[in-house]
mmCIF file of N, CA and C in Angstrom:
data_model
loop_
_atom_site.group_PDB
_atom_site.id
_atom_site.type_symbol
_atom_site.label_atom_id
_atom_site.label_comp_id
_atom_site.label_asym_id
_atom_site.label_seq_id
_atom_site.Cartn_x
_atom_site.Cartn_y
_atom_site.Cartn_z
ATOM 1 N N MET A 30 -3.339 14.153 0.090
ATOM 2 C CA MET A 30 -1.826 14.210 0.219
ATOM 3 C C MET A 30 -0.746 13.562 -0.903
ATOM 4 N N GLN A 31 -0.754 14.100 -2.073
ATOM 5 C CA GLN A 31 0.441 13.247 -2.938
ATOM 6 C C GLN A 31 1.889 13.809 -3.106
ATOM 7 N N CYS A 32 2.223 13.263 -1.669
ATOM 8 C CA CYS A 32 3.655 13.357 -1.297
ATOM 9 C C CYS A 32 4.741 12.796 -2.907
ATOM 10 N N PHE A 33 4.866 11.674 -2.948
ATOM 11 C CA PHE A 33 5.371 11.323 -3.946
ATOM 12 C C PHE A 33 4.528 10.538 -5.356
ATOM 13 N N TYR A 34 3.521 11.587 -5.521
ATOM 14 C CA TYR A 34 2.529 11.028 -6.647
ATOM 15 C C TYR A 34 3.396 11.095 -8.015
ATOM 16 N N ASN A 35 3.558 9.696 -8.733
ATOM 17 C CA ASN A 35 4.040 9.522 -9.975
ATOM 18 C C ASN A 35 5.560 10.365 -9.929
ATOM 19 N N CYS A 36 5.834 9.461 -8.863
ATOM 20 C CA CYS A 36 7.927 9.379 -8.797
ATOM 21 C C CYS A 36 8.421 8.235 -9.055
ATOM 22 N N LYS A 37 8.621 8.395 -10.412
ATOM 23 C CA LYS A 37 9.074 6.861 -11.146
ATOM 24 C C LYS A 37 10.498 6.230 -10.859
ATOM 25 N N LYS A 38 11.318 7.161 -9.930
ATOM 26 C CA LYS A 38 12.525 6.526 -9.649
ATOM 27 C C LYS A 38 12.297 6.289 -7.823
ATOM 28 N N LEU A 39 11.444 6.295 -7.456
ATOM 29 C CA LEU A 39 11.355 5.913 -5.561
ATOM 30 C C LEU A 39 11.008 4.255 -5.943
ATOM 31 N N LYS A 40 11.982 3.532 -4.922
ATOM 32 C CA LYS A 40 11.738 1.979 -5.507
ATOM 33 C C LYS A 40 11.599 1.572 -4.156
ATOM 34 N N THR A 41 12.093 2.073 -2.864
ATOM 35 C CA THR A 41 12.208 1.627 -1.720
ATOM 36 C C THR A 41 11.380 2.621 -0.419
ATOM 37 N N VAL A 42 10.497 2.576 0.266
ATOM 38 C CA VAL A 42 9.948 3.365 1.352
ATOM 39 C C VAL A 42 10.252 2.963 2.367
ATOM 40 N N VAL A 43 10.621 3.682 3.803
ATOM 41 C CA VAL A 43 10.224 2.764 4.987
ATOM 42 C C VAL A 43 9.973 3.674 5.792
ATOM 43 N N ILE A 44 8.812 3.960 6.241
ATOM 44 C CA ILE A 44 7.928 4.823 6.733
ATOM 45 C C ILE A 44 8.281 4.873 7.872
ATOM 46 N N GLY A 45 8.575 6.414 8.685
ATOM 47 C CA GLY A 45 9.336 6.450 10.407
ATOM 48 C C GLY A 45 7.890 6.078 11.205
ATOM 49 N N ILE A 46 8.747 5.821 12.581
ATOM 50 C CA ILE A 46 7.866 5.471 13.787
ATOM 51 C C ILE A 46 7.011 6.450 14.102
ATOM 52 N N LYS A 47 7.097 7.727 13.712
ATOM 53 C CA LYS A 47 6.075 8.908 14.230
ATOM 54 C C LYS A 47 4.851 8.927 13.281
ATOM 55 N N VAL A 48 4.825 8.164 12.078
ATOM 56 C CA VAL A 48 3.950 8.383 10.989
ATOM 57 C C VAL A 48 2.549 7.699 11.402
ATOM 58 N N GLU A 49 1.361 8.066 11.620
ATOM 59 C CA GLU A 49 0.120 7.111 11.892
ATOM 60 C C GLU A 49 -0.856 6.824 10.819
ATOM 61 N N SER A 50 -0.182 7.966 9.577
ATOM 62 C CA SER A 50 -1.697 7.892 8.541
ATOM 63 C C SER A 50 -0.505 7.869 7.346
ATOM 64 N N ILE A 51 -0.985 7.261 6.266
ATOM 65 C CA ILE A 51 -0.603 7.691 5.156
ATOM 66 C C ILE A 51 -1.774 8.145 3.990
ATOM 67 N N GLY A 52 -1.439 9.033 3.496
ATOM 68 C CA GLY A 52 -2.541 10.243 2.845
ATOM 69 C C GLY A 52 -2.828 9.336 1.587
ATOM 70 N N GLU A 53 -4.092 10.154 1.056
ATOM 71 C CA GLU A 53 -4.382 9.606 -0.546
ATOM 72 C C GLU A 53 -3.642 9.922 -1.487
ATOM 73 N N TYR A 54 -3.319 9.029 -2.294
ATOM 74 C CA TYR A 54 -2.584 9.309 -3.422
ATOM 75 C C TYR A 54 -0.830 9.549 -2.932
ATOM 76 N N ALA A 55 -0.458 9.180 -1.850
ATOM 77 C CA ALA A 55 0.962 9.494 -1.493
ATOM 78 C C ALA A 55 2.091 8.937 -2.233
ATOM 79 N N PHE A 56 1.695 7.523 -2.599
ATOM 80 C CA PHE A 56 2.647 6.966 -3.283
ATOM 81 C C PHE A 56 2.051 6.327 -4.604
ATOM 82 N N TYR A 57 1.130 7.009 -4.912
ATOM 83 C CA TYR A 57 0.676 6.387 -6.367
ATOM 84 C C TYR A 57 1.350 6.807 -7.774
ATOM 85 N N ASN A 58 1.396 5.517 -8.314
ATOM 86 C CA ASN A 58 1.969 5.533 -9.416
ATOM 87 C C ASN A 58 3.694 5.396 -9.468
ATOM 88 N N CYS A 59 4.429 5.299 -8.596
ATOM 89 C CA CYS A 59 5.639 5.334 -8.529
ATOM 90 C C CYS A 59 6.226 3.958 -9.170
ATOM 91 N N ALA A 60 7.599 3.728 -8.650
ATOM 92 C CA ALA A 60 7.844 2.283 -9.049
ATOM 93 C C ALA A 60 8.473 1.491 -7.876
ATOM 94 N N LEU A 61 7.600 1.422 -6.919
ATOM 95 C CA LEU A 61 7.905 1.020 -5.569
ATOM 96 C C LEU A 61 8.216 -0.419 -5.697
ATOM 97 N N GLU A 62 9.304 -1.115 -5.374
ATOM 98 C CA GLU A 62 9.582 -2.435 -4.902
ATOM 99 C C GLU A 62 9.348 -2.851 -3.515
ATOM 100 N N ARG A 63 9.405 -2.019 -2.506
ATOM 101 C CA ARG A 63 9.601 -2.630 -1.210
ATOM 102 C C ARG A 63 8.834 -1.479 -0.429
ATOM 103 N N VAL A 64 7.930 -1.724 0.250
ATOM 104 C CA VAL A 64 7.334 -0.873 1.470
ATOM 105 C C VAL A 64 7.388 -1.398 2.767
ATOM 106 N N SER A 65 8.266 -0.492 3.752
ATOM 107 C CA SER A 65 7.999 -1.062 5.311
ATOM 108 C C SER A 65 7.216 -0.026 6.231
ATOM 109 N N THR A 66 6.310 -0.581 6.924
ATOM 110 C CA THR A 66 5.524 0.410 7.626
ATOM 111 C C THR A 66 5.654 0.016 9.106
ATOM 112 N N PRO A 67 5.820 0.857 10.145
ATOM 113 C CA PRO A 67 5.945 0.679 11.506
ATOM 114 C C PRO A 67 4.263 0.281 12.062
ATOM 115 N N ASN A 68 4.222 -0.461 13.743
ATOM 116 C CA ASN A 68 3.124 -0.609 13.853
ATOM 117 C C ASN A 68 2.265 0.939 14.279
ATOM 118 N N THR A 69 3.295 1.573 14.199
ATOM 119 C CA THR A 69 2.411 3.141 14.609
ATOM 120 C C THR A 69 1.167 3.708 13.552
ATOM 121 N N VAL A 70 1.486 3.171 12.295
ATOM 122 C CA VAL A 70 0.477 3.436 11.104
ATOM 123 C C VAL A 70 -0.785 2.769 11.525
ATOM 124 N N LYS A 71 -1.968 3.305 11.088
ATOM 125 C CA LYS A 71 -3.006 2.814 11.531
ATOM 126 C C LYS A 71 -3.960 3.033 10.208
ATOM 127 N N THR A 72 -3.653 4.169 9.412
ATOM 128 C CA THR A 72 -4.651 4.402 8.075
ATOM 129 C C THR A 72 -4.006 4.418 7.019
ATOM 130 N N ILE A 73 -4.344 3.548 5.936
ATOM 131 C CA ILE A 73 -3.415 3.931 4.511
ATOM 132 C C ILE A 73 -4.673 4.475 4.079
ATOM 133 N N GLY A 74 -4.482 5.450 3.194
ATOM 134 C CA GLY A 74 -5.882 6.427 2.095
ATOM 135 C C GLY A 74 -5.800 5.925 1.103
ATOM 136 N N ASP A 75 -7.030 6.380 0.478
ATOM 137 C CA ASP A 75 -7.478 5.718 -0.673
ATOM 138 C C ASP A 75 -6.276 6.138 -1.851
ATOM 139 N N TYR A 76 -6.263 5.359 -2.646
ATOM 140 C CA TYR A 76 -4.799 5.088 -3.731
ATOM 141 C C TYR A 76 -3.403 5.307 -3.491
ATOM 142 N N ALA A 77 -3.545 5.555 -2.118
ATOM 143 C CA ALA A 77 -2.129 5.443 -1.258
ATOM 144 C C ALA A 77 -0.713 4.762 -2.118
ATOM 145 N N PHE A 78 -0.960 3.346 -2.562
ATOM 146 C CA PHE A 78 0.050 2.531 -3.257
ATOM 147 C C PHE A 78 -0.263 2.267 -4.508
ATOM 148 N N ALA A 79 -1.760 2.772 -5.157
ATOM 149 C CA ALA A 79 -2.079 2.098 -6.397
ATOM 150 C C ALA A 79 -1.241 2.417 -7.290
ATOM 151 N N ASN A 80 -1.363 1.421 -8.574
ATOM 152 C CA ASN A 80 -0.322 1.451 -9.452
ATOM 153 C C ASN A 80 1.047 1.345 -9.536
ATOM 154 N N ASN A 81 1.353 0.822 -8.486
ATOM 155 C CA ASN A 81 3.053 0.585 -8.455
ATOM 156 C C ASN A 81 2.904 -0.886 -8.647
ATOM 157 N N LYS A 82 3.491 -0.956 -10.185
ATOM 158 C CA LYS A 82 3.355 -2.342 -10.755
ATOM 159 C C LYS A 82 4.421 -3.075 -10.336
ATOM 160 N N ALA A 83 5.552 -2.848 -9.573
ATOM 161 C CA ALA A 83 6.915 -3.880 -9.097
ATOM 162 C C ALA A 83 6.539 -4.351 -7.749
ATOM 163 N N LEU A 84 5.502 -4.273 -7.160
ATOM 164 C CA LEU A 84 5.423 -4.635 -5.586
ATOM 165 C C LEU A 84 4.759 -5.729 -5.785
ATOM 166 N N THR A 85 5.325 -7.084 -4.953
ATOM 167 C CA THR A 85 5.266 -8.269 -5.260
ATOM 168 C C THR A 85 4.527 -8.573 -3.653
ATOM 169 N N ARG A 86 4.763 -8.257 -2.786
ATOM 170 C CA ARG A 86 4.197 -8.511 -1.769
ATOM 171 C C ARG A 86 3.877 -7.446 -0.416
ATOM 172 N N VAL A 87 2.861 -7.476 0.289
ATOM 173 C CA VAL A 87 2.413 -6.559 0.984
ATOM 174 C C VAL A 87 2.187 -7.249 2.149
ATOM 175 N N ALA A 88 2.920 -6.752 3.291
ATOM 176 C CA ALA A 88 2.874 -7.383 4.867
ATOM 177 C C ALA A 88 2.470 -6.065 5.735
ATOM 178 N N PHE A 89 1.224 -6.345 6.257
ATOM 179 C CA PHE A 89 0.868 -5.116 7.161
ATOM 180 C C PHE A 89 1.343 -5.488 8.617
ATOM 181 N N LYS A 90 1.727 -4.240 9.206
ATOM 182 C CA LYS A 90 2.259 -4.875 10.614
ATOM 183 C C LYS A 90 0.722 -4.679 11.528
ATOM 184 N N SER A 91 1.191 -4.771 12.856
ATOM 185 C CA SER A 91 -0.156 -5.196 13.783
ATOM 186 C C SER A 91 -0.870 -3.908 14.070
ATOM 187 N N GLY A 92 -0.386 -2.690 13.644
ATOM 188 C CA GLY A 92 -1.108 -1.494 13.813
ATOM 189 C C GLY A 92 -2.196 -1.324 12.887
ATOM 190 N N ILE A 93 -1.994 -1.394 11.772
ATOM 191 C CA ILE A 93 -3.116 -1.058 11.012
ATOM 192 C C ILE A 93 -4.507 -1.609 10.789
ATOM 193 N N GLU A 94 -5.541 -0.434 10.824
ATOM 194 C CA GLU A 94 -6.443 -0.729 11.105
ATOM 195 C C GLU A 94 -7.802 -0.553 9.827
ATOM 196 N N LYS A 95 -7.249 0.485 9.058
ATOM 197 C CA LYS A 95 -8.146 0.973 7.697
ATOM 198 C C LYS A 95 -7.362 1.009 6.623
ATOM 199 N N ILE A 96 -7.608 0.354 5.402
ATOM 200 C CA ILE A 96 -7.028 0.606 4.016
ATOM 201 C C ILE A 96 -8.010 1.020 3.259
ATOM 202 N N GLY A 97 -7.879 2.155 2.977
ATOM 203 C CA GLY A 97 -8.701 2.655 1.891
ATOM 204 C C GLY A 97 -9.016 2.243 0.795
ATOM 205 N N ASN A 98 -10.141 2.800 -0.112
ATOM 206 C CA ASN A 98 -10.700 2.865 -1.259
ATOM 207 C C ASN A 98 -9.161 2.777 -2.266
ATOM 208 N N ASN A 99 -9.117 1.154 -3.242
ATOM 209 C CA ASN A 99 -8.109 1.246 -4.206
ATOM 210 C C ASN A 99 -6.811 1.178 -3.566
ATOM 211 N N ALA A 100 -6.554 1.329 -2.349
ATOM 212 C CA ALA A 100 -5.391 1.572 -1.870
ATOM 213 C C ALA A 100 -4.301 1.114 -2.318
ATOM 214 N N PHE A 101 -4.378 -0.336 -2.929
ATOM 215 C CA PHE A 101 -3.485 -0.938 -3.512
ATOM 216 C C PHE A 101 -3.819 -1.756 -4.751
ATOM 217 N N GLY A 102 -4.733 -0.765 -5.375
ATOM 218 C CA GLY A 102 -4.918 -1.289 -6.852
ATOM 219 C C GLY A 102 -3.838 -1.133 -7.853
ATOM 220 N N GLY A 103 -4.039 -2.096 -8.773
ATOM 221 C CA GLY A 103 -3.365 -2.210 -10.033
ATOM 222 C C GLY A 103 -1.812 -2.652 -9.833
ATOM 223 N N LEU A 104 -1.480 -3.282 -8.894
ATOM 224 C CA LEU A 104 -0.369 -4.072 -8.256
ATOM 225 C C LEU A 104 0.197 -5.161 -9.294
ATOM 226 N N HIS A 105 0.094 -5.243 -10.366
ATOM 227 C CA HIS A 105 0.238 -6.385 -11.272
ATOM 228 C C HIS A 105 1.260 -7.208 -10.910
ATOM 229 N N GLN A 106 2.127 -7.225 -10.238
ATOM 230 C CA GLN A 106 3.266 -8.364 -9.844
ATOM 231 C C GLN A 106 3.079 -8.733 -8.626
ATOM 232 N N LEU A 107 1.915 -8.163 -7.603
ATOM 233 C CA LEU A 107 1.546 -8.423 -6.696
ATOM 234 C C LEU A 107 1.227 -9.777 -6.180
ATOM 235 N N LYS A 108 1.785 -10.759 -5.535
ATOM 236 C CA LYS A 108 1.602 -12.287 -5.534
ATOM 237 C C LYS A 108 0.960 -12.265 -3.780
ATOM 238 N N GLU A 109 1.262 -11.747 -2.780
ATOM 239 C CA GLU A 109 0.886 -12.301 -1.849
ATOM 240 C C GLU A 109 0.404 -10.889 -0.459
ATOM 241 N N ILE A 110 -0.425 -11.221 0.197
ATOM 242 C CA ILE A 110 -1.151 -10.058 1.059
ATOM 243 C C ILE A 110 -1.060 -10.660 2.591
ATOM 244 N N THR A 111 -0.530 -10.187 3.275
ATOM 245 C CA THR A 111 -0.558 -10.635 5.130
ATOM 246 C C THR A 111 -1.222 -9.345 5.929
ATOM 247 N N PHE A 112 -2.535 -9.951 6.507
ATOM 248 C CA PHE A 112 -3.155 -8.796 7.309
ATOM 249 C C PHE A 112 -3.165 -9.374 8.598
ATOM 250 N N PRO A 113 -2.932 -8.369 9.475
ATOM 251 C CA PRO A 113 -2.921 -8.708 10.740
ATOM 252 C C PRO A 113 -4.313 -8.632 11.091
ATOM 253 N N VAL A 114 -4.739 -8.905 12.656
ATOM 254 C CA VAL A 114 -5.999 -9.085 12.968
ATOM 255 C C VAL A 114 -6.673 -7.601 13.389
ATOM 256 N N SER A 115 -5.486 -6.865 13.563
ATOM 257 C CA SER A 115 -6.001 -5.126 13.836
ATOM 258 C C SER A 115 -6.945 -4.689 12.819
ATOM 259 N N ILE A 116 -6.940 -5.268 11.563
ATOM 260 C CA ILE A 116 -7.899 -4.492 10.358
ATOM 261 C C ILE A 116 -9.311 -4.901 10.809
ATOM 262 N N SER A 117 -9.888 -3.437 10.928
ATOM 263 C CA SER A 117 -11.261 -3.359 11.038
ATOM 264 C C SER A 117 -12.160 -3.014 9.834
ATOM 265 N N TYR A 118 -11.397 -2.384 8.811
ATOM 266 C CA TYR A 118 -12.164 -1.706 7.747
ATOM 267 C C TYR A 118 -10.979 -2.080 6.261
ATOM 268 N N ILE A 119 -11.674 -2.856 5.328
ATOM 269 C CA ILE A 119 -10.827 -2.388 3.711
ATOM 270 C C ILE A 119 -11.852 -2.125 2.952
ATOM 271 N N GLY A 120 -11.258 -0.860 2.301
ATOM 272 C CA GLY A 120 -12.034 0.016 1.487
ATOM 273 C C GLY A 120 -12.781 -0.623 0.231
ATOM 274 N N SER A 121 -13.509 -0.028 -0.738
ATOM 275 C CA SER A 121 -13.747 -0.594 -1.945
ATOM 276 C C SER A 121 -12.849 -0.970 -3.047
ATOM 277 N N GLN A 122 -12.634 -2.161 -3.570
ATOM 278 C CA GLN A 122 -11.485 -2.271 -4.586
ATOM 279 C C GLN A 122 -10.200 -2.086 -4.245
ATOM 280 N N ALA A 123 -10.105 -2.087 -2.720
ATOM 281 C CA ALA A 123 -8.614 -1.906 -2.502
ATOM 282 C C ALA A 123 -7.375 -2.474 -2.584
ATOM 283 N N PHE A 124 -8.060 -3.987 -3.417
ATOM 284 C CA PHE A 124 -6.923 -4.460 -3.942
ATOM 285 C C PHE A 124 -7.311 -4.973 -5.493
ATOM 286 N N ALA A 125 -8.121 -3.970 -6.221
ATOM 287 C CA ALA A 125 -8.218 -4.581 -7.570
ATOM 288 C C ALA A 125 -7.407 -4.675 -8.159
ATOM 289 N N LYS A 126 -7.662 -5.073 -9.466
ATOM 290 C CA LYS A 126 -6.481 -5.292 -10.709
ATOM 291 C C LYS A 126 -5.099 -5.854 -10.278
ATOM 292 N N ASN A 127 -5.481 -6.798 -9.512
ATOM 293 C CA ASN A 127 -4.038 -7.618 -9.034
ATOM 294 C C ASN A 127 -4.331 -8.809 -9.632
ATOM 295 N N SER A 128 -3.845 -9.127 -10.975
ATOM 296 C CA SER A 128 -4.282 -10.367 -11.364
ATOM 297 C C SER A 128 -3.378 -11.443 -10.829
ATOM 298 N N GLU A 129 -2.146 -11.547 -10.529
ATOM 299 C CA GLU A 129 -1.039 -12.457 -9.969
ATOM 300 C C GLU A 129 -1.602 -12.739 -8.623
ATOM 301 N N LEU A 130 -2.267 -12.029 -7.630
ATOM 302 C CA LEU A 130 -2.586 -12.184 -6.289
ATOM 303 C C LEU A 130 -2.979 -13.695 -6.146
ATOM 304 N N ALA A 131 -1.897 -14.537 -5.237
ATOM 305 C CA ALA A 131 -2.326 -15.821 -5.020
ATOM 306 C C ALA A 131 -2.341 -15.980 -3.739
ATOM 307 N N THR A 132 -1.826 -15.356 -2.708
ATOM 308 C CA THR A 132 -1.840 -16.041 -1.148
ATOM 309 C C THR A 132 -2.396 -14.499 -0.517
ATOM 310 N N LEU A 133 -3.296 -14.998 0.635
ATOM 311 C CA LEU A 133 -3.946 -14.090 1.628
ATOM 312 C C LEU A 133 -3.656 -14.682 2.549
ATOM 313 N N ASN A 134 -3.281 -14.347 3.676
ATOM 314 C CA ASN A 134 -2.636 -14.421 5.058
ATOM 315 C C ASN A 134 -3.362 -13.537 6.085
#
């Protein structure tokens, strides 16, 4: 599901409380600076947020259980990631090519 694939003007996303899954490539190659997800989101699909070069921080809510392959790959400004205890699966290269990544919580 490529809802906002390559949407270069999209800078902020606030996911609604009825959303349980973010599909593959949903926000691939956008210009996201900020993403907010509710506790209802359980799954983030493959490449869902990949190539969003302006994202600097990713903090998952307590509901996240699965992060797909390369879901956050290529976020060149990503400096910090916070994981909840609910995580049970992190896919291959989920955070690949994030050269500025310095903090994992």
